[in-house]
Coordinates of C-alpha atoms in Angstrom, one line a residue:
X1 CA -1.3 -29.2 -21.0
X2 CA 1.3 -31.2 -18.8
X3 CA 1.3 -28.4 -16.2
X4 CA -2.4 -28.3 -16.4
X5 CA -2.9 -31.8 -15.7
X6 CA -0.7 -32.2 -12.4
X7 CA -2.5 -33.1 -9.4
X8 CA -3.0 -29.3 -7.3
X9 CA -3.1 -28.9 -4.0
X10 CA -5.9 -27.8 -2.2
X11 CA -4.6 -25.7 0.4
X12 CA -1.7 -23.9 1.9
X13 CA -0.6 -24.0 5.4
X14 CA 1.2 -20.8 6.8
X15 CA 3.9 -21.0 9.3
X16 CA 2.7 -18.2 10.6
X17 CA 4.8 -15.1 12.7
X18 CA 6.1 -17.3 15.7
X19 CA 4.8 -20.8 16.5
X20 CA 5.2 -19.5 20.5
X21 CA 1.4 -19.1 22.0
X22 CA 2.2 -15.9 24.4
X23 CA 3.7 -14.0 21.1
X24 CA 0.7 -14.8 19.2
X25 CA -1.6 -13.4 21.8
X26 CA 0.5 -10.0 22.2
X27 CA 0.7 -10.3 17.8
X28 CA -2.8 -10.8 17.7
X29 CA -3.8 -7.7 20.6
X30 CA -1.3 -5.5 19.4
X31 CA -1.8 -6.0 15.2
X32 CA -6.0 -5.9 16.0
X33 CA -5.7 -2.5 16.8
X34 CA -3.2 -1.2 14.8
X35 CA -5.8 -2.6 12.1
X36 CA -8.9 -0.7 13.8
X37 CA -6.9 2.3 14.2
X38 CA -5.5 2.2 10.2
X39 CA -9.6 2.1 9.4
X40 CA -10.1 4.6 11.7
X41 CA -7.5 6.6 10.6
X42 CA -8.2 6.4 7.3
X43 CA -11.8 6.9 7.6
X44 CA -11.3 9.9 9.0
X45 CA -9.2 11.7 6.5
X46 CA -11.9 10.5 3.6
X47 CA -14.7 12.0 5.2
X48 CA -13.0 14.8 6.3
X49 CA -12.0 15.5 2.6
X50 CA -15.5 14.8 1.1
X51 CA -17.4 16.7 3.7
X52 CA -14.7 20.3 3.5
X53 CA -15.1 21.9 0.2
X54 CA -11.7 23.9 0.7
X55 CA -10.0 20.4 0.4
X56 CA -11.7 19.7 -2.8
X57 CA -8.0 20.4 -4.1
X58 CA -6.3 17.9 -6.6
X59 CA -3.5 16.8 -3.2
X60 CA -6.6 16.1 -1.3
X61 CA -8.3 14.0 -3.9
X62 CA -5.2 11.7 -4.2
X63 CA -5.4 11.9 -0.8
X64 CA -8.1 10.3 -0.1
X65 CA -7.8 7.9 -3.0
X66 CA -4.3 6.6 -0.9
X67 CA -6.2 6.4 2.3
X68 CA -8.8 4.1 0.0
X69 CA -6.3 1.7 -0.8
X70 CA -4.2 1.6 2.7
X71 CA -7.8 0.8 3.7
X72 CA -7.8 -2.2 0.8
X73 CA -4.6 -3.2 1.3
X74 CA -4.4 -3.9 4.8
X75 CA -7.9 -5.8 4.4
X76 CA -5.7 -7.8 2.3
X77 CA -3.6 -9.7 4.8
X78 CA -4.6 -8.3 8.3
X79 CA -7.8 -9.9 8.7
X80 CA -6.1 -13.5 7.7
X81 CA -3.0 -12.9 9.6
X82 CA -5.4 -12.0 13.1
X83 CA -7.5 -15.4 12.1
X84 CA -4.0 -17.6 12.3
X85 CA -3.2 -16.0 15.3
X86 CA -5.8 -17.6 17.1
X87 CA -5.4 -21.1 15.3
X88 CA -3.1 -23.5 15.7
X89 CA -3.1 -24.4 12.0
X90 CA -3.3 -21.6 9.9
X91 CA -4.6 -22.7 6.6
X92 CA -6.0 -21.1 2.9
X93 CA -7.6 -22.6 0.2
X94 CA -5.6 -22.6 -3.1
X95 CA -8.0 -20.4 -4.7
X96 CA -8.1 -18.1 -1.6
X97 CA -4.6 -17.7 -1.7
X98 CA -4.4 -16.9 -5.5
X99 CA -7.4 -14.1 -4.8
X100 CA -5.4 -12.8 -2.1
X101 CA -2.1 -12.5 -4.0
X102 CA -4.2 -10.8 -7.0
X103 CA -5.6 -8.5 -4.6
X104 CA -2.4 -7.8 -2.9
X105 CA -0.8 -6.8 -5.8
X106 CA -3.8 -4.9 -7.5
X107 CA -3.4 -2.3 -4.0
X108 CA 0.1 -2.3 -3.5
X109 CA 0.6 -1.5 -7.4
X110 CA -1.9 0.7 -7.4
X111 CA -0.1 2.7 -4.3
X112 CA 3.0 3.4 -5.9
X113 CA 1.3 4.6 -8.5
X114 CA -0.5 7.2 -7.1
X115 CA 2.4 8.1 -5.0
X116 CA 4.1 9.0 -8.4
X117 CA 0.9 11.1 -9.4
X118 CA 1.2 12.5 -5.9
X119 CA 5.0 13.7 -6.0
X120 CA 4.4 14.8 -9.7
X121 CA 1.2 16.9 -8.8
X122 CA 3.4 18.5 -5.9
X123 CA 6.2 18.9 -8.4
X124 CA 3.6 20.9 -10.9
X125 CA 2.9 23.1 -8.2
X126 CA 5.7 24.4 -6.4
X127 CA 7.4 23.9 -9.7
X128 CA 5.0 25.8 -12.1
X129 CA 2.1 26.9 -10.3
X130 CA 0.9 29.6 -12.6
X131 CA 0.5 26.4 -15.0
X132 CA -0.9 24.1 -12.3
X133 CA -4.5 24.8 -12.4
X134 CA -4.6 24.3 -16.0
X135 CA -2.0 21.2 -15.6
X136 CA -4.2 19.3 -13.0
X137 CA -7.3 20.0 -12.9
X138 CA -10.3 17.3 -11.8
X139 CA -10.7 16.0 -15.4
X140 CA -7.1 15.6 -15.2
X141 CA -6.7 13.9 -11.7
X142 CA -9.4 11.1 -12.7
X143 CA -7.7 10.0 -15.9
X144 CA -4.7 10.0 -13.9
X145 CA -6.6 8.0 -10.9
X146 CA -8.3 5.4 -13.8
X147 CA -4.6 5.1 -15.0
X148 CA -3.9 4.3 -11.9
X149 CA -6.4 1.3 -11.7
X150 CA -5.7 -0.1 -15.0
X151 CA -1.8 -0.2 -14.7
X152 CA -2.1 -1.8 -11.4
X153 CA -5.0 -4.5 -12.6
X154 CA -2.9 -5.5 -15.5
X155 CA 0.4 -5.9 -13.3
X156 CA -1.8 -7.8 -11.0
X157 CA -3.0 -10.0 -13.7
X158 CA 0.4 -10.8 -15.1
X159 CA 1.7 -11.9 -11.9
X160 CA -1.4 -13.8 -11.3
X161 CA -1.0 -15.3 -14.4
X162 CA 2.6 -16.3 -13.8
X163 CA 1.7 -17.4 -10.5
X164 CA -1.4 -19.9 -11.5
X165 CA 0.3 -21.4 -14.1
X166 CA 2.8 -23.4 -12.3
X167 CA 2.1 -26.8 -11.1
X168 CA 1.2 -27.2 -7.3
X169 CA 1.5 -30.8 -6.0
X170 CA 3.0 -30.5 -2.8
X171 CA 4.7 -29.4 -0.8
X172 CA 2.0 -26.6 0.7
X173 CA 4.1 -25.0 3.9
X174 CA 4.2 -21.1 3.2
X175 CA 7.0 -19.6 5.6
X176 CA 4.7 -17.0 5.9
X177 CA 1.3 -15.1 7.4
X178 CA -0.3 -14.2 3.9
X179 CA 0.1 -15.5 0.2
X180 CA 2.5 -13.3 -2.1
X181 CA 4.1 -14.9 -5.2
X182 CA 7.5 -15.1 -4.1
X183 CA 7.1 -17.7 -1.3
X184 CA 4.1 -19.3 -3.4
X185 CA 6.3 -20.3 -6.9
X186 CA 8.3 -21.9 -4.3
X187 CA 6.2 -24.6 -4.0
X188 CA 5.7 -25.5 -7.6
X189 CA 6.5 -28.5 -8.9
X190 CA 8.7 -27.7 -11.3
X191 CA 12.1 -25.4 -12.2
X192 CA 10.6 -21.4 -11.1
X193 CA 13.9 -19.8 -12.1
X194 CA 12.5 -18.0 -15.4
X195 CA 9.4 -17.3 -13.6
X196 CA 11.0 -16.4 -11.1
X197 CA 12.8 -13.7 -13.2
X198 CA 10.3 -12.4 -15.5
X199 CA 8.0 -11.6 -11.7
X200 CA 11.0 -9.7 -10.1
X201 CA 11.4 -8.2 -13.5
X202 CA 8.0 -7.2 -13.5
X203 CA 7.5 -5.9 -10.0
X204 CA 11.3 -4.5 -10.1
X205 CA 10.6 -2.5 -13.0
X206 CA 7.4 -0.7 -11.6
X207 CA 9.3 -0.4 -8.2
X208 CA 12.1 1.4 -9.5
X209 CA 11.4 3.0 -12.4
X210 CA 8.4 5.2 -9.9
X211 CA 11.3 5.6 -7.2
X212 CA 13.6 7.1 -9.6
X213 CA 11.1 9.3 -10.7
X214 CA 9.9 10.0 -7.2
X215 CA 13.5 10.9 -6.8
X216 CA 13.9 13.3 -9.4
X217 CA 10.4 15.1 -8.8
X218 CA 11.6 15.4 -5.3
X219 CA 15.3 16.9 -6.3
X220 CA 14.0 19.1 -8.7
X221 CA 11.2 20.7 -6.0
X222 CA 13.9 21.2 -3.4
X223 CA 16.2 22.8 -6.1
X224 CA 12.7 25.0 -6.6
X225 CA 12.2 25.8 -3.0
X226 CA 15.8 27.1 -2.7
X227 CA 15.1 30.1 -4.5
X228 CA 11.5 30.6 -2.8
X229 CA 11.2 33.1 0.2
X230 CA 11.2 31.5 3.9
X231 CA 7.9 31.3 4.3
X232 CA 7.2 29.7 0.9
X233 CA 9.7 27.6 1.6
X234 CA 8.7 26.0 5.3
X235 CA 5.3 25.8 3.4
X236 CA 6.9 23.7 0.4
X237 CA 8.9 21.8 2.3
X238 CA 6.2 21.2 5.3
X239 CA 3.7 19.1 2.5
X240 CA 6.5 17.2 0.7
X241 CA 8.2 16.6 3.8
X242 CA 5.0 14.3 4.8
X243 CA 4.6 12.9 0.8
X244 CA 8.4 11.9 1.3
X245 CA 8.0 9.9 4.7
X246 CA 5.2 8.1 3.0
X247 CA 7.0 7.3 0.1
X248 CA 10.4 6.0 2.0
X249 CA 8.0 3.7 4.6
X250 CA 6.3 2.4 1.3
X251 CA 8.9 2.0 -1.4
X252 CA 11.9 0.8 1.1
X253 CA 9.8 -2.8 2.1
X254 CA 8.6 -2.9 -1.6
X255 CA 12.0 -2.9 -3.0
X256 CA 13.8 -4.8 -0.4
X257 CA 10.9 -7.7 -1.3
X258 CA 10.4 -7.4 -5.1
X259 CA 13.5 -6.5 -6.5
X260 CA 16.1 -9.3 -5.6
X261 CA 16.3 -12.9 -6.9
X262 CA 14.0 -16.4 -5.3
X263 CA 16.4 -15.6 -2.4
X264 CA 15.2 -15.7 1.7
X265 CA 16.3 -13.9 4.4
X266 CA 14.9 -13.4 8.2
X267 CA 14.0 -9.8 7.9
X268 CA 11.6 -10.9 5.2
X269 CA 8.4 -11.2 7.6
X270 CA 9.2 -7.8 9.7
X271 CA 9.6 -5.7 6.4
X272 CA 6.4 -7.7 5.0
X273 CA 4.6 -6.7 8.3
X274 CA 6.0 -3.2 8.2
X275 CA 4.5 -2.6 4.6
X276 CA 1.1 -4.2 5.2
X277 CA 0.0 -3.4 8.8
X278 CA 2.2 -0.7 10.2
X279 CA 2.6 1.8 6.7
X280 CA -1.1 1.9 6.0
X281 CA -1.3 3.0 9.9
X282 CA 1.6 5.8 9.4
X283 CA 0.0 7.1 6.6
X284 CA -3.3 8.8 8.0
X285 CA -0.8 9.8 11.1
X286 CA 1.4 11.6 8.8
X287 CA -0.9 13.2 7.1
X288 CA -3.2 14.5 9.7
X289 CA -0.6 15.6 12.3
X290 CA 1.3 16.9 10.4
X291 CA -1.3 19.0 8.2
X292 CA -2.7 22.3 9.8
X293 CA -5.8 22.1 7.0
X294 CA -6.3 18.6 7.6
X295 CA -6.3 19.4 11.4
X296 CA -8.3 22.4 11.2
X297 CA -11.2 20.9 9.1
X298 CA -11.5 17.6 11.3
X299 CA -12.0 20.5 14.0
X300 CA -14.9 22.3 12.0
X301 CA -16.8 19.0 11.5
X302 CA -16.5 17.8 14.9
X303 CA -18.0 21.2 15.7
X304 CA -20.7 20.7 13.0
X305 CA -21.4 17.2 14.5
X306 CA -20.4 15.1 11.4
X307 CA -18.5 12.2 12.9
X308 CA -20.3 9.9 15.2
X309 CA -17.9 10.1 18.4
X310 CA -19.1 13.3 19.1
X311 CA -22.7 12.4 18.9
X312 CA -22.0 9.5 20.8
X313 CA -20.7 11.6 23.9

């Protein structure tokens, strides 16, 4: 009842990217349409999937479930990070900030989990594919996507919990453009170091333990494709080539961020921009350039008139 009963604050001031005017402009030009172009992007590759029934294909539908939550995710921070760009003090409410941090972590959690489910499901069929339309089939892939939700809802709740529970009195400066829970238990009025712990242990344990699988899904495919003829193999190797760029862009910042003690270092902000503005950009890019069905269907609609530039012309 003690920590309940502390005066709170009511708001958070962020410190922002740079506190120099010209950089904010060029931040706020340059990170507005990386954020149109990630919506874009990743608008594209779900209608594209929904509207081509040859890409009604388990890869596809965890496809266009991890262009979903890039969408979600960068809707997260961006929008609040281009706000303080124009401001000179770049403020959130307490209960804003504990909303975004939920949120933040319900769509980053929920990422790495599907990217797991993503490397598996390739794994199942370059691995075993006489097995693999039995193994993942759509009832299949929407347990596995519902899994995906609740795991990530509960992490989110538990570090929400962890978070909220600490006594706020001041001070309210976050060294930073968007509220996650390392820089915010920093500000509690009281000793974090067991919070502290049980959040990296939390977030650690989740990052790691889907990297290491990632890992070993990944090994034992390019053990698979060894054996594989030439052409099986480019064709192996061409889709897990993109799953594995996505996967090193996401997990790198994520583990750099969530896996080390209450410690700072200057890097922090670039990695955190990396993994919320630039990855969910990358993603769609990857995917589509790299992907001749991907390519070829976006081709077909535009010919049956389904996106709007076209009609627009």
């Amino acid at each position: 009842m003690d920590v309940i009963n502390h005066t709170r604050v009511a708001e958070f001031v962020f410190l922002g990217l740079t506190d120099k005017w010209l950089l904010e402009i060029l931040f706020f030009m340059a990170f507005s349409a990386t954020y149109v172009l990630t919506l874009w992007g990743n608008i594209l590759i779900m209608v594209t999937i929904v509207f081509t029934a040859r890409l009604h294909t388990p890869m596809y539908f965890f496809l266009s479930n991890l262009s979903f939550i890039d969408i979600c995710h960068s809707s997260v921070t961006v929008p609040k990070m281009l706000e303080g760009l124009l401001l000179k003090r770049k403020t959130i409410s307490f209960d804003n900030c504990i909303t975004q941090l939920f949120f933040l972590h319900l769509f980053a959690c929920a990422e790495i989990f599907l990217l797991t489910i993503m490397a598996y499901d390739r794994y199942t069929a370059i691995c075993t594919p006489l097995h693999y339309p039995c193994v993942m089939n759509m009832r299949v892939c929407i347990q596995l996507v519902f899994a995906l939700w609740l795991g990530s809802t509960v992490h989110s709740l538990v570090q929400t919990f962890l978070t909220i529970r600490l006594p706020y009195c001041g001070p309210n400066i976050i060294d930073s453009y968007f509220c996650d829970v390392p820089p915010v238990i920093k500000l509690a009025c009281t000793d974090t170091y067991l919070t502290g712990m049980l959040i990296v242990s939390n977030s650690g344990t989740i990052s790691l333990t889907c990297f290491l699988a990632l890992i070993t899904s990944y090994t034992a495919i390019l053990i698979s494709v060894s054996k594989q003829s030439a052409e099986g193999r480019w064709k192996a190797l061409s889709t897990c080539s993109a799953h594995f760029m996505v996967v090193a862009l996401f997990f790198g910042p994520c583990i750099f961020i969530y896996t080390r003690p209450d410690t700072s270092f200057s890097l922090d902000k670039v990695v955190s921009v990396f993994y919320t503005v630039i990855t969910p950009l990358l993603n769609p890019l990857i995917y589509s350039l790299r992907n001749e069905e991907v390519k070829s269907a976006m081709k077909h609609l535009r010919e049956r008139q389904v996106f709007l530039m076209k009609s627009c012309t």
